[in-house]
């Protein structure tokens, strides 16, 4: 047994290790006059983290952060034996022609949204100017949301580096794709959107509190479900981000529901839709409408 | 080459120098900004008082989107510190957020020394003693404090 898997406990003269261990109901692997070693105190966190890293690696090797555009017909093959899903795919095919997949790592909503919207801005330069203004205004909100100025500046700067690429217009399509597949830049974009989402929730806590289950406060919710990476997004996150940036998002739901259509929800309700996402339980991908504006 | 992770670590270091939190310090090692040495001074009015506990912090290029690996180098007797010096602290695992910087990490560990959580023990004997035999617990902690002067 290696030492690192055991906890050495220095023993004092008035302390009887045998009695302690017996009363404690755990197996000592070894003890002498100086130390008791317990075999049970293995660093479980590291084992769990290691296992998690292995799973991540598998996912990372099989899916890129943002994939190339694919014909939407590829979805049909995925659900060949499933009638509920098949009718929904058929419905989607009437409205959309391409799909772009994202890596299922819990950040997919933010990453899918960011890529889809940024890609749109390449060819909508007027909208791009408005977006930059919104981002600058939003920064003031972030400053008052309790984040450290140092870390905030860091995220803002890197986020703006990516945003600046958009000023080059459609010729920057390849560059945008490359940056979104560069883990650190791509994740910085995700983080910044998480911070915007969090500050929107906190600034409108009275409203958003109604959507939170259990007795968590908005601040707790943001700490646990919004700010940490890899935490999945729900309606509340989507409402907050789409409102904060004033960008309409249409989500098409492909689930077990009885409808033969992939039902659409627009966030915020009644907004001008600029980004289309496909939701399948636990995951978001990007959709390209046939009649894009 | 500058990467977002390295750039961010330079900022963390600057902040730590310009606005140092009480009772903690840290700096990158001489030739590698991805590996830091840090010291946490035992908080007042706790059995850890006067101790100078050394730690290493290892970052990857995924920082700050992934938490660094933080480990005590000094011998510790604490319910939430493993035998290998690893620390069982939510913000270093599932509650990590990229908004935490080195300063926040070190102050969180410092407050863990004052307020152990015996319900998720990394050292079950320390946890047991903390709950049931505080005098014995403190005695063992004091031994670590004394050991920390020698290290």
CSV table of C-alpha atoms in Angstrom, one decimal, chain A residues 64-65 89 100-102 116 137 151 157 167-168 171 190 226 233 241 250 259 262 271 278-279 284:
chain,number,residue,atom,x,y,z
A,64,UNK,CA,-15.5,19.5,-32.5
A,65,UNK,CA,-16.7,22.6,-30.6
A,89,UNK,CA,-37.5,15.7,-38.7
A,100,UNK,CA,-24.4,22.9,-37.6
A,101,UNK,CA,-23.6,20.7,-34.6
A,102,UNK,CA,-21.9,21.8,-31.4
A,116,UNK,CA,-25.0,31.5,-35.1
A,137,UNK,CA,-23.7,49.4,-22.5
A,151,UNK,CA,-11.4,39.1,-14.2
A,157,UNK,CA,-11.1,42.1,-23.8
A,167,UNK,CA,-16.0,43.9,-38.8
A,168,UNK,CA,-14.2,42.1,-41.7
A,171,UNK,CA,-14.6,37.2,-45.8
A,190,UNK,CA,-19.0,31.3,-23.5
A,226,UNK,CA,-25.0,30.2,-14.7
A,233,UNK,CA,-29.0,26.1,-19.9
A,241,UNK,CA,-29.5,36.3,-22.5
A,250,UNK,CA,-36.1,30.6,-31.9
A,259,UNK,CA,-47.0,16.8,-31.7
A,262,UNK,CA,-40.9,20.4,-33.9
A,271,UNK,CA,-39.2,39.2,-30.8
A,278,UNK,CA,-32.5,22.9,-32.5
A,279,UNK,CA,-33.1,21.5,-29.0
A,284,UNK,CA,-28.5,22.6,-28.7
